[in-house]
CSV table of C-alpha atoms in Angstrom, one decimal:
chain,number,residue,atom,x,y,z
A,1131,MET,CA,-36.6,-8.3,40.4
A,1132,ASP,CA,-40.4,-8.3,41.2
A,1133,SER,CA,-40.0,-10.1,44.8
A,1134,ILE,CA,-37.7,-7.0,45.8
A,1135,LYS,CA,-40.4,-4.4,44.2
A,1136,ASN,CA,-43.2,-6.1,45.9
A,1137,ARG,CA,-41.8,-7.1,49.3
A,1138,ARG,CA,-43.6,-7.0,52.5
A,1139,THR,CA,-42.7,-7.9,55.9
A,1140,ILE,CA,-44.3,-11.1,57.0
A,1141,ARG,CA,-45.1,-11.8,60.8
A,1142,LYS,CA,-47.3,-14.7,60.3
A,1143,TYR,CA,-46.4,-18.1,59.3
A,1144,LYS,CA,-48.1,-21.4,58.3
A,1145,ALA,CA,-47.3,-24.3,60.4
A,1146,GLN,CA,-45.3,-25.7,57.5
A,1147,ASP,CA,-41.6,-26.3,58.1
A,1148,ILE,CA,-38.6,-25.3,55.9
A,1149,PRO,CA,-36.6,-28.2,54.7
A,1150,VAL,CA,-33.0,-28.5,55.6
A,1151,ASP,CA,-31.5,-28.7,52.2
A,1152,LEU,CA,-33.8,-25.8,51.0
A,1153,LEU,CA,-32.6,-23.7,54.1
A,1154,ASN,CA,-29.0,-24.9,53.5
A,1155,ASP,CA,-29.2,-24.0,49.8
A,1156,MET,CA,-30.4,-20.5,50.5
A,1157,LEU,CA,-27.8,-19.8,52.9
A,1158,GLU,CA,-25.1,-21.1,50.7
A,1159,THR,CA,-26.2,-18.9,47.8
A,1160,SER,CA,-26.5,-15.8,50.3
A,1161,PHE,CA,-22.7,-16.4,50.9
A,1162,ARG,CA,-21.9,-15.1,47.6
A,1163,ALA,CA,-22.5,-11.3,48.7
A,1164,ALA,CA,-19.2,-9.4,48.6
A,1165,THR,CA,-17.0,-10.0,51.9
A,1166,MET,CA,-14.0,-8.1,52.9
A,1167,GLY,CA,-10.9,-9.8,51.2
A,1168,ASN,CA,-13.0,-13.1,51.0
A,1169,MET,CA,-12.6,-13.6,54.7
A,1170,GLN,CA,-16.3,-14.1,55.1
A,1171,LEU,CA,-16.6,-12.9,58.5
A,1172,TYR,CA,-19.8,-13.8,59.7
A,1173,SER,CA,-21.7,-17.2,61.2
A,1174,VAL,CA,-25.4,-17.9,61.0
A,1175,VAL,CA,-27.1,-19.8,63.9
A,1176,VAL,CA,-30.0,-21.6,63.1
A,1177,THR,CA,-32.8,-22.1,65.7
A,1178,ARG,CA,-35.7,-24.8,65.1
A,1179,ASP,CA,-36.3,-26.0,68.6
A,1180,PRO,CA,-39.2,-24.5,70.5
A,1181,GLY,CA,-37.0,-24.2,73.8
A,1182,MET,CA,-34.5,-22.2,71.9
A,1183,LYS,CA,-37.1,-19.9,70.6
A,1184,ALA,CA,-38.4,-19.4,73.8
A,1185,GLN,CA,-35.2,-18.2,75.3
A,1186,LEU,CA,-34.6,-16.1,72.3
A,1187,ALA,CA,-38.0,-14.3,72.4
A,1188,PRO,CA,-37.5,-12.0,75.5
A,1189,ALA,CA,-34.3,-10.6,74.0
A,1190,HIS,CA,-36.6,-9.6,70.9
A,1191,PHE,CA,-39.2,-8.0,73.5
A,1192,ASN,CA,-41.4,-11.1,73.0
A,1193,GLN,CA,-42.5,-10.0,69.4
A,1194,PRO,CA,-44.7,-13.5,68.5
A,1195,MET,CA,-42.7,-14.1,65.2
A,1196,VAL,CA,-39.5,-15.6,67.5
A,1197,THR,CA,-41.5,-18.5,68.5
A,1198,SER,CA,-44.2,-18.8,65.7
A,1199,ALA,CA,-41.8,-18.8,62.8
A,1200,PRO,CA,-40.4,-22.2,61.8
A,1201,VAL,CA,-37.0,-21.0,61.4
A,1202,VAL,CA,-35.2,-18.1,63.3
A,1203,LEU,CA,-31.9,-17.0,61.9
A,1204,THR,CA,-29.1,-15.1,63.8
A,1205,PHE,CA,-26.5,-13.4,61.7
A,1206,CYS,CA,-23.5,-12.8,63.7
A,1207,ALA,CA,-20.3,-10.8,63.0
A,1208,ASP,CA,-17.6,-13.4,63.5
A,1209,PHE,CA,-13.7,-12.6,63.5
A,1210,ASN,CA,-13.4,-15.6,65.9
A,1211,ARG,CA,-13.1,-18.4,62.8
A,1212,PHE,CA,-10.9,-16.4,61.0
A,1213,SER,CA,-8.6,-15.2,64.2
A,1214,LYS,CA,-8.4,-19.1,65.1
A,1215,TRP,CA,-7.2,-20.0,61.8
A,1216,CYS,CA,-4.5,-17.4,61.9
A,1217,ARG,CA,-3.1,-18.6,65.1
A,1218,GLN,CA,-3.0,-22.1,63.7
A,1219,ARG,CA,-0.9,-20.6,61.3
A,1220,LYS,CA,1.9,-18.8,62.9
A,1221,ALA,CA,-0.2,-15.4,62.0
A,1222,GLU,CA,-1.0,-12.9,64.6
A,1223,PRO,CA,-4.4,-11.7,64.0
A,1224,GLY,CA,-5.2,-7.9,64.9
A,1225,TYR,CA,-9.1,-7.9,64.7
A,1226,ASP,CA,-10.2,-7.1,68.1
A,1227,ASN,CA,-11.1,-3.6,67.5
A,1228,LEU,CA,-14.2,-1.4,66.5
A,1229,LEU,CA,-13.1,-1.2,62.9
A,1230,SER,CA,-12.6,-4.9,62.4
A,1231,PHE,CA,-16.1,-5.4,64.4
A,1232,MET,CA,-17.7,-3.3,61.7
A,1233,ASN,CA,-15.9,-4.8,58.6
A,1234,ALA,CA,-17.6,-8.0,60.0
A,1235,MET,CA,-20.9,-6.4,60.9
A,1236,THR,CA,-20.9,-5.2,57.2
A,1237,ASP,CA,-20.3,-8.6,55.9
A,1238,ALA,CA,-22.8,-10.4,57.9
A,1239,LEU,CA,-25.5,-7.7,57.1
A,1240,LEU,CA,-25.1,-8.1,53.2
A,1241,VAL,CA,-25.3,-11.9,53.7
A,1242,THR,CA,-28.8,-11.1,55.6
A,1243,GLN,CA,-30.0,-9.0,53.1
A,1244,ASN,CA,-29.0,-11.5,50.4
A,1245,PHE,CA,-30.9,-14.3,52.4
A,1246,CYS,CA,-34.0,-12.4,52.7
A,1247,THR,CA,-34.0,-11.8,48.7
A,1248,ILE,CA,-33.7,-15.5,48.1
A,1249,ALA,CA,-36.0,-16.6,50.3
A,1250,GLU,CA,-38.8,-14.2,49.3
A,1251,ASP,CA,-37.8,-15.1,45.7
A,1252,LYS,CA,-38.8,-18.7,46.8
A,1253,GLY,CA,-42.2,-17.8,48.2
A,1254,LEU,CA,-41.1,-17.7,51.9
A,1255,GLY,CA,-41.7,-14.6,54.1
A,1256,THR,CA,-39.3,-13.0,56.2
A,1257,CYS,CA,-39.3,-10.5,59.1
A,1258,PHE,CA,-36.2,-8.6,60.3
A,1259,LEU,CA,-35.7,-8.0,63.9
A,1260,GLY,CA,-33.8,-4.9,64.8
A,1261,THR,CA,-33.8,-6.1,68.3
A,1262,THR,CA,-30.9,-8.0,68.0
A,1263,ILE,CA,-28.5,-5.1,68.7
A,1264,TYR,CA,-30.7,-3.9,71.6
A,1265,ASN,CA,-30.0,-7.2,73.6
A,1266,PRO,CA,-26.9,-8.5,72.2
A,1267,HIS,CA,-25.6,-9.6,75.4
A,1268,GLN,CA,-28.6,-11.7,76.2
A,1269,ILE,CA,-28.4,-13.3,72.8
A,1270,ILE,CA,-24.8,-13.9,73.2
A,1271,GLU,CA,-25.4,-16.0,76.5
A,1272,ILE,CA,-28.4,-17.7,74.7
A,1273,LEU,CA,-26.4,-18.9,71.7
A,1274,ASN,CA,-23.2,-19.3,73.3
A,1275,LEU,CA,-21.5,-16.9,71.2
A,1276,PRO,CA,-17.6,-16.8,71.9
A,1277,GLU,CA,-15.3,-13.6,72.0
A,1278,LEU,CA,-15.2,-11.8,68.5
A,1279,VAL,CA,-18.6,-13.0,67.6
A,1280,ILE,CA,-21.5,-10.6,68.0
A,1281,PRO,CA,-25.1,-10.9,67.0
A,1282,VAL,CA,-26.1,-8.3,64.3
A,1283,ALA,CA,-29.4,-9.0,62.6
A,1284,THR,CA,-32.3,-11.7,63.2
A,1285,ILE,CA,-34.4,-13.1,60.6
A,1286,THR,CA,-37.7,-14.8,61.2
A,1287,VAL,CA,-38.7,-17.0,58.2
A,1288,GLY,CA,-41.4,-19.3,57.3
A,1289,TYR,CA,-44.2,-19.9,54.6
A,1290,PRO,CA,-46.5,-16.6,54.8
A,1291,ASP,CA,-49.8,-16.8,56.5
A,1292,GLU,CA,-50.7,-12.9,55.4
A,1293,SER,CA,-50.5,-10.5,53.2
A,1294,PRO,CA,-50.2,-7.2,54.5
A,1295,ALA,CA,-50.5,-3.9,52.6
A,1296,GLN,CA,-46.8,-2.4,51.5
A,1297,PRO,CA,-45.7,0.3,53.7
A,1298,ASP,CA,-45.2,4.0,52.1
A,1299,ARG,CA,-41.7,5.1,51.2
A,1300,LEU,CA,-40.2,8.3,51.4
A,1301,PRO,CA,-39.9,10.1,47.7
A,1302,ILE,CA,-36.4,9.2,46.2
A,1303,LYS,CA,-35.6,12.8,46.0
A,1304,GLY,CA,-35.4,13.0,49.6
A,1305,ILE,CA,-32.7,10.2,49.8
A,1306,ILE,CA,-30.7,10.7,46.6
A,1307,HIS,CA,-28.0,13.3,46.5
A,1308,GLN,CA,-26.1,14.4,43.3
A,1309,GLU,CA,-22.4,14.9,43.8
A,1310,LYS,CA,-22.7,16.3,47.3
A,1311,TYR,CA,-25.0,16.1,50.3
A,1312,HIS,CA,-27.5,18.9,50.2
A,1313,ASP,CA,-28.6,19.5,53.4
A,1314,TYR,CA,-32.4,19.8,53.9
A,1315,THR,CA,-34.1,23.0,54.2
A,1316,PRO,CA,-37.1,23.2,56.6
A,1317,GLU,CA,-39.5,23.6,53.3
A,1318,GLU,CA,-37.7,20.2,51.9
A,1319,ILE,CA,-38.1,18.3,55.1
A,1320,GLU,CA,-42.1,19.5,55.0
A,1321,ASP,CA,-42.3,18.3,51.3
A,1322,ILE,CA,-40.2,14.7,51.9
A,1323,PHE,CA,-42.5,14.0,54.8
A,1324,ALA,CA,-45.8,15.1,53.8
A,1325,TYR,CA,-47.2,12.1,51.9
A,1326,LYS,CA,-46.4,9.8,55.0
A,1327,GLU,CA,-48.0,12.5,57.3
A,1328,SER,CA,-51.1,12.6,55.0
A,1329,LEU,CA,-51.7,8.8,55.2
A,1330,PRO,CA,-55.0,7.7,57.0
A,1331,GLU,CA,-53.2,5.0,58.9
A,1332,ASN,CA,-50.5,7.4,60.3
A,1333,ARG,CA,-53.4,10.1,61.1
A,1334,HIS,CA,-54.9,7.1,62.9
A,1335,PHE,CA,-52.0,6.5,64.7
A,1336,VAL,CA,-51.5,9.8,66.0
A,1337,GLU,CA,-54.9,9.8,67.1
A,1338,ILE,CA,-54.9,6.7,69.0
A,1339,ASN,CA,-51.3,7.5,70.6
A,1340,HIS,CA,-52.8,11.0,71.6
A,1341,THR,CA,-49.7,12.9,70.3
A,1342,GLU,CA,-49.8,16.1,68.5
A,1343,THR,CA,-47.6,15.0,65.6
A,1344,LEU,CA,-46.5,11.7,64.0
A,1345,ALA,CA,-42.8,12.2,64.9
A,1346,GLN,CA,-43.6,12.3,68.4
A,1347,ILE,CA,-44.8,8.8,68.3
A,1348,PHE,CA,-41.4,7.9,67.4
A,1349,THR,CA,-39.6,10.1,70.0
A,1350,ASP,CA,-41.9,9.8,72.9
A,1351,ILE,CA,-43.2,6.0,72.5
A,1352,ARG,CA,-41.4,4.0,70.0
A,1353,TYR,CA,-37.6,5.0,69.9
A,1354,ARG,CA,-37.2,7.4,73.1
A,1355,LYS,CA,-33.8,9.1,73.7
A,1356,ALA,CA,-33.5,7.5,77.4
A,1357,ASP,CA,-34.2,4.0,75.9
A,1358,ASN,CA,-31.5,4.6,73.2
A,1359,GLU,CA,-28.7,6.0,75.4
A,1360,ALA,CA,-29.3,3.4,78.2
A,1361,MET,CA,-29.1,0.5,75.1
A,1362,SER,CA,-26.2,2.2,73.6
A,1363,ASP,CA,-24.2,2.1,76.8
A,1364,LEU,CA,-25.1,-1.4,77.0
A,1365,LEU,CA,-24.2,-2.0,73.5
A,1366,LYS,CA,-20.7,-0.2,74.1
A,1367,LYS,CA,-20.2,-2.7,77.0
A,1368,THR,CA,-21.1,-5.7,75.3
A,1369,LEU,CA,-18.4,-4.7,72.1
A,1370,LYS,CA,-15.9,-4.1,74.8
A,1371,GLN,CA,-16.8,-7.4,76.4
A,1372,GLN,CA,-16.6,-9.4,73.2
A,1373,LEU,CA,-13.9,-7.4,71.4
A,1374,PHE,CA,-11.5,-5.9,73.7
A,1375,ASP,CA,-11.4,-7.6,76.9
A,1376,LYS,CA,-8.2,-9.7,76.9
B,727,MET,CA,-31.7,-16.0,41.8
B,728,ASP,CA,-29.1,-17.1,39.5
B,729,SER,CA,-27.3,-13.5,39.5
B,730,ILE,CA,-26.8,-13.9,43.1
B,731,LYS,CA,-25.5,-17.3,42.8
B,732,ASN,CA,-23.2,-16.2,39.8
B,733,ARG,CA,-22.2,-13.1,41.2
B,734,ARG,CA,-18.4,-11.7,40.8
B,735,THR,CA,-17.2,-8.6,41.8
B,736,ILE,CA,-16.6,-6.3,38.7
B,737,ARG,CA,-13.7,-3.9,38.6
B,738,LYS,CA,-13.4,-3.2,35.0
B,739,TYR,CA,-16.3,-1.1,33.3
B,740,LYS,CA,-17.2,-0.1,29.6
B,741,ALA,CA,-17.2,3.7,28.9
B,742,GLN,CA,-20.9,3.1,28.4
B,743,ASP,CA,-22.8,5.4,31.1
B,744,ILE,CA,-26.0,4.3,33.2
B,745,PRO,CA,-28.9,6.3,32.4
B,746,VAL,CA,-30.2,8.6,35.0
B,747,ASP,CA,-34.0,6.9,35.2
B,748,LEU,CA,-32.2,3.2,35.1
B,749,LEU,CA,-30.3,4.3,38.2
B,750,ASN,CA,-33.1,6.0,39.9
B,751,ASP,CA,-35.4,3.1,39.4
B,752,MET,CA,-32.9,0.6,40.9
B,753,LEU,CA,-32.5,2.8,43.8
B,754,GLU,CA,-36.0,3.4,44.4
B,755,THR,CA,-36.4,-0.6,44.1
B,756,SER,CA,-33.5,-1.1,46.7
B,757,PHE,CA,-35.4,1.3,49.2
B,758,ARG,CA,-37.9,-1.4,49.5
B,759,ALA,CA,-35.3,-3.3,52.1
B,760,ALA,CA,-36.4,-3.8,55.4
B,761,THR,CA,-36.1,-0.3,57.6
B,762,MET,CA,-36.2,0.3,61.4
B,763,GLY,CA,-39.6,1.3,62.2
B,764,ASN,CA,-39.8,2.3,58.4
B,765,MET,CA,-37.6,5.4,59.2
B,766,GLN,CA,-35.5,4.8,56.2
B,767,LEU,CA,-32.1,5.8,58.0
B,768,TYR,CA,-30.0,6.3,54.8
B,769,SER,CA,-29.0,8.6,52.0
B,770,VAL,CA,-27.1,8.0,49.0
B,771,VAL,CA,-24.9,10.5,47.3
B,772,VAL,CA,-24.4,9.8,43.4
B,773,THR,CA,-21.2,10.7,42.1
B,774,ARG,CA,-20.9,10.8,38.2
B,775,ASP,CA,-18.6,13.9,38.0
B,776,PRO,CA,-14.9,12.9,37.2
B,777,GLY,CA,-13.6,15.8,39.3
B,778,MET,CA,-15.6,14.3,42.3
B,779,LYS,CA,-14.3,10.9,41.5
B,780,ALA,CA,-10.7,12.0,41.5
B,781,GLN,CA,-11.2,13.8,45.0
B,782,LEU,CA,-12.9,10.5,46.5
B,783,ALA,CA,-10.2,8.3,45.2
B,784,PRO,CA,-7.4,8.7,48.0
B,785,ALA,CA,-10.1,7.8,50.3
B,786,HIS,CA,-10.4,4.7,48.6
B,787,PHE,CA,-6.8,4.2,48.7
B,788,ASN,CA,-6.7,5.1,44.8
B,789,GLN,CA,-8.2,1.8,43.9
B,790,PRO,CA,-8.8,2.6,40.0
B,791,MET,CA,-12.4,1.5,40.1
B,792,VAL,CA,-13.5,4.8,41.7
B,793,THR,CA,-12.4,7.1,38.7
B,794,SER,CA,-12.9,4.5,35.9
B,795,ALA,CA,-16.7,3.6,37.0
B,796,PRO,CA,-19.5,5.5,35.5
B,797,VAL,CA,-21.0,5.8,38.9
B,798,VAL,CA,-19.9,5.7,42.2
B,799,LEU,CA,-22.3,5.4,45.1
B,800,THR,CA,-21.8,6.4,48.6
B,801,PHE,CA,-24.3,4.9,50.9
B,802,CYS,CA,-24.4,6.9,54.4
B,803,ALA,CA,-26.1,6.0,57.6
B,804,ASP,CA,-28.3,9.1,58.1
B,805,PHE,CA,-30.2,10.2,61.1
B,806,ASN,CA,-29.9,13.8,60.1
B,807,ARG,CA,-32.9,13.9,57.8
B,808,PHE,CA,-35.2,12.0,60.4
B,809,SER,CA,-34.1,14.1,63.4
B,810,LYS,CA,-34.7,17.6,61.3
B,811,TRP,CA,-38.3,16.3,60.9
B,812,CYS,CA,-38.6,15.5,64.5
B,813,ARG,CA,-37.6,19.0,65.3
B,814,GLN,CA,-40.1,20.5,63.2
B,815,ARG,CA,-42.8,18.7,64.6
B,816,LYS,CA,-42.3,19.6,68.4
B,817,ALA,CA,-40.7,16.3,69.0
B,818,GLU,CA,-37.0,15.7,70.4
B,819,PRO,CA,-35.0,13.3,68.5
B,820,GLY,CA,-32.4,11.0,70.6
B,821,TYR,CA,-30.6,9.4,67.9
B,822,ASP,CA,-27.0,10.9,68.6
B,823,ASN,CA,-25.5,7.8,69.9
B,824,LEU,CA,-23.9,4.4,69.1
B,825,LEU,CA,-26.7,2.3,69.1
B,826,SER,CA,-28.9,4.6,66.7
B,827,PHE,CA,-25.8,4.7,64.5
B,828,MET,CA,-25.9,0.8,64.3
B,829,ASN,CA,-29.4,1.0,63.5
B,830,ALA,CA,-29.0,3.6,60.5
B,831,MET,CA,-25.9,1.6,59.4
B,832,THR,CA,-28.0,-1.5,59.4
B,833,ASP,CA,-30.6,0.3,57.2
B,834,ALA,CA,-27.8,1.5,54.8
B,835,LEU,CA,-26.3,-1.8,54.4
B,836,LEU,CA,-29.4,-3.7,53.6
B,837,VAL,CA,-30.3,-1.2,51.1
B,838,THR,CA,-26.5,-1.6,49.7
B,839,GLN,CA,-26.8,-4.9,49.2
B,840,ASN,CA,-30.4,-4.8,47.6
B,841,PHE,CA,-29.1,-2.3,45.2
B,842,CYS,CA,-26.1,-4.6,44.2
B,843,THR,CA,-28.5,-7.5,43.3
B,844,ILE,CA,-31.0,-5.3,41.6
B,845,ALA,CA,-27.9,-3.9,39.4
B,846,GLU,CA,-26.5,-7.3,38.7
B,847,ASP,CA,-29.8,-8.7,37.6
B,848,LYS,CA,-29.9,-5.7,35.0
B,849,GLY,CA,-26.5,-6.8,33.7
B,850,LEU,CA,-24.5,-4.3,35.5
B,851,GLY,CA,-21.5,-5.1,37.4
B,852,THR,CA,-20.7,-3.6,41.0
B,853,CYS,CA,-17.7,-3.6,43.4
B,854,PHE,CA,-18.0,-3.1,47.0
B,855,LEU,CA,-15.3,-0.8,48.4
B,856,GLY,CA,-14.7,-1.9,52.1
B,857,THR,CA,-12.4,1.1,52.5
B,858,THR,CA,-15.5,3.6,52.9
B,859,ILE,CA,-15.0,3.1,56.9
B,860,TYR,CA,-11.3,3.2,56.9
B,861,ASN,CA,-11.3,7.1,55.8
B,862,PRO,CA,-14.8,8.1,56.6
B,863,HIS,CA,-13.5,11.6,57.7
B,864,GLN,CA,-12.0,12.3,54.2
B,865,ILE,CA,-15.3,11.0,52.7
B,866,ILE,CA,-17.6,13.1,55.0
B,867,GLU,CA,-15.5,16.4,54.0
B,868,ILE,CA,-15.6,15.5,50.4
B,869,LEU,CA,-19.0,14.9,50.2
B,870,ASN,CA,-20.3,17.7,52.8
B,871,LEU,CA,-22.0,15.2,55.1
B,872,PRO,CA,-23.6,17.0,58.2
B,873,GLU,CA,-23.9,15.7,61.7
B,874,LEU,CA,-25.6,12.4,62.0
B,875,VAL,CA,-24.5,11.1,58.5
B,876,ILE,CA,-21.8,8.7,58.2
B,877,PRO,CA,-20.5,7.0,55.2
B,878,VAL,CA,-20.7,3.0,55.5
B,879,ALA,CA,-20.4,1.7,52.1
B,880,THR,CA,-19.2,2.5,48.6
B,881,ILE,CA,-20.3,0.9,45.3
B,882,THR,CA,-18.8,1.2,42.1
B,883,VAL,CA,-21.1,0.4,39.3
B,884,GLY,CA,-21.1,-0.1,35.5
B,885,TYR,CA,-21.6,-2.2,32.5
B,886,PRO,CA,-18.9,-5.0,32.9
B,887,ASP,CA,-15.7,-5.1,31.0
B,888,GLU,CA,-14.4,-8.3,32.2
B,889,SER,CA,-15.4,-11.7,33.5
B,890,PRO,CA,-13.5,-12.8,36.4
B,891,ALA,CA,-13.6,-16.5,37.9
B,892,GLN,CA,-15.7,-16.8,40.8
B,893,PRO,CA,-13.9,-16.9,44.1
B,894,ASP,CA,-14.1,-19.5,46.5
B,895,ARG,CA,-15.9,-19.8,49.5
B,896,LEU,CA,-15.7,-21.6,52.8
B,897,PRO,CA,-17.8,-24.9,53.1
B,898,ILE,CA,-21.3,-24.2,54.8
B,899,LYS,CA,-20.8,-26.3,57.6
B,900,GLY,CA,-18.0,-23.9,58.6
B,901,ILE,CA,-20.4,-21.1,58.8
B,902,ILE,CA,-23.8,-22.4,59.7
B,903,HIS,CA,-24.4,-23.6,63.6
B,904,GLN,CA,-27.1,-25.5,64.9
B,905,GLU,CA,-29.0,-24.2,67.8
B,906,LYS,CA,-25.9,-22.9,69.4
B,907,TYR,CA,-22.6,-21.6,68.4
B,908,HIS,CA,-20.2,-24.4,68.4
B,909,ASP,CA,-16.8,-23.0,68.7
B,910,TYR,CA,-14.2,-24.6,66.4
B,911,THR,CA,-11.7,-27.2,67.1
B,912,PRO,CA,-8.1,-27.1,65.7
B,913,GLU,CA,-9.3,-30.1,63.7
B,914,GLU,CA,-12.2,-28.5,62.4
B,915,ILE,CA,-10.3,-25.1,61.4
B,916,GLU,CA,-8.1,-27.4,59.5
B,917,ASP,CA,-10.9,-28.6,57.5
B,918,ILE,CA,-12.8,-25.6,57.0
B,919,PHE,CA,-9.8,-23.5,55.5
B,920,ALA,CA,-8.3,-26.8,53.7
B,921,TYR,CA,-9.7,-26.2,50.1
B,922,LYS,CA,-8.9,-22.3,50.4
B,923,GLU,CA,-5.3,-23.2,51.3
B,924,SER,CA,-5.2,-25.8,48.4
B,925,LEU,CA,-6.2,-23.8,45.7
B,926,PRO,CA,-3.1,-22.9,43.0
B,927,GLU,CA,-3.8,-19.2,43.2
B,928,ASN,CA,-3.7,-19.1,46.9
B,929,ARG,CA,-0.2,-21.1,46.9
B,930,HIS,CA,1.1,-18.9,44.3
B,931,PHE,CA,-0.1,-15.8,46.3
B,932,VAL,CA,2.0,-17.3,49.5
B,933,GLU,CA,5.1,-17.9,47.0
B,934,ILE,CA,5.2,-14.3,45.6
B,935,ASN,CA,4.6,-12.7,49.2
B,936,HIS,CA,7.2,-14.8,50.5
B,937,THR,CA,5.2,-15.6,53.6
B,938,GLU,CA,5.2,-19.0,55.4
B,939,THR,CA,1.4,-19.5,55.3
B,940,LEU,CA,-1.6,-18.1,53.4
B,941,ALA,CA,-3.0,-16.5,57.0
B,942,GLN,CA,0.2,-14.3,57.3
B,943,ILE,CA,-0.7,-12.5,54.0
B,944,PHE,CA,-3.7,-11.3,55.8
B,945,THR,CA,-2.3,-10.5,59.2
B,946,ASP,CA,1.2,-9.3,57.7
B,947,ILE,CA,0.2,-7.5,54.5
B,948,ARG,CA,-3.2,-6.9,53.9
B,949,TYR,CA,-5.1,-6.4,57.2
B,950,ARG,CA,-2.4,-5.6,59.8
B,951,LYS,CA,-2.9,-5.2,63.5
B,952,ALA,CA,-1.3,-1.9,63.7
B,953,ASP,CA,-3.3,-0.4,60.8
B,954,ASN,CA,-6.4,-1.9,61.8
B,955,GLU,CA,-5.9,-0.1,65.4
B,956,ALA,CA,-4.9,3.1,63.7
B,957,MET,CA,-7.9,3.3,61.7
B,958,SER,CA,-10.2,2.1,64.4
B,959,ASP,CA,-9.2,5.1,66.6
B,960,LEU,CA,-9.8,7.2,63.6
B,961,LEU,CA,-13.3,5.8,63.0
B,962,LYS,CA,-14.1,6.4,66.8
B,963,LYS,CA,-13.2,9.9,66.5
B,964,THR,CA,-15.1,10.3,63.4
B,965,LEU,CA,-18.1,8.7,65.0
B,966,LYS,CA,-17.7,11.1,68.0
B,967,GLN,CA,-17.6,14.0,65.7
B,968,GLN,CA,-20.7,13.1,63.7
B,969,LEU,CA,-22.6,11.7,66.5
B,970,PHE,CA,-21.9,13.2,69.8
B,971,ASP,CA,-20.2,16.6,69.3
B,972,LYS,CA,-23.1,18.9,70.4
């Protein structure tokens, strides 16, 4: 499991393409992930066409990986295929609700992580784009996703053309709880975040962003309350449209 | 990646315990998964105590793995720790919304799948309990989860005491779409589900359940519309309570 231990996000890729058979093999293996009731509540849209990548890019805030990676994969929560099958078999599906969407989202994300592990083991690099659920309505339109299909993760993948340093992680005692969740005291929070705050790159980050603390970079610049709330409202509208508007 | 290819859900475990160091090592490695802005928006509650397992069991519809596995792991979407840090650093967090919850859920599920891959590679067996989001309110109470912490996945893990057959999967052409989502024609649905419907175990399943079709086992017995909708309402209430009730 060295590839998991040594994993880095790769944002720069060689021009080298990914063979169709290799990609299909990796996807097929990823579909071995656990899935609720063996329903396989996901679909994967493969983007190789430069024109399609250019269309998708704005939905991902024009992060350059979307157009520079040989392959972009959009993993979708999908209750459409299963529901269509039900209807063809005199069975009335009842999966147009938030719970069922979250079941399908879970299925899709387990496959996404599986795919990344497999790809990295084969020497490929991946970048997970969290932007997928920021602008799902745009992606839905571009990829022609029908009702009951919602994009939940996008992966850019290709042969690495960089070898970045591995980012820090919080100490595991800050993440693992024994038997019950023990809520954090102020001292524990100090302790858990001390190493992250001490890193030269993070101190530099604070300096060039002219904030007082590292946390303010997150709350005031990167992931702001007002933006989150506006995007959250948009997400709710999109969920309503894809799930409930009968 | 043979362990991913050959993966089976393991529901029966030997009495053998999992050493603390091994479990911590596996969890630490799993935390290498991609995480939004390196915020690590998850916590893991480790359950080894038989009394705690017995308390958790009803939330998982008394599936026997919960009490018979040496270790039960509850993976939670967690914006509590990060928000507490923000507040201690003169930064006002804005993460009490659906989008932020889905960001944290994503982080948590990538770690969950990573953990399963690592555990299976080490010869352990896992079972993913989708029931976690059916009764999150019960789990929240039992595990003492504070605001902004929501359980999204439960894994039972232990040394395998069975070697079940590998379940079928749909043909990949039914899951992968090139460039755009091509919605399924009735003929394609027939084709995609033909193998699953032809399997002797599934035909037997239909027979003993006295349904006309395999799909009806899902819609009328296993995942019924009325149940899904009731649990979906409960999930919404729980989300509101953990995220929005200020």
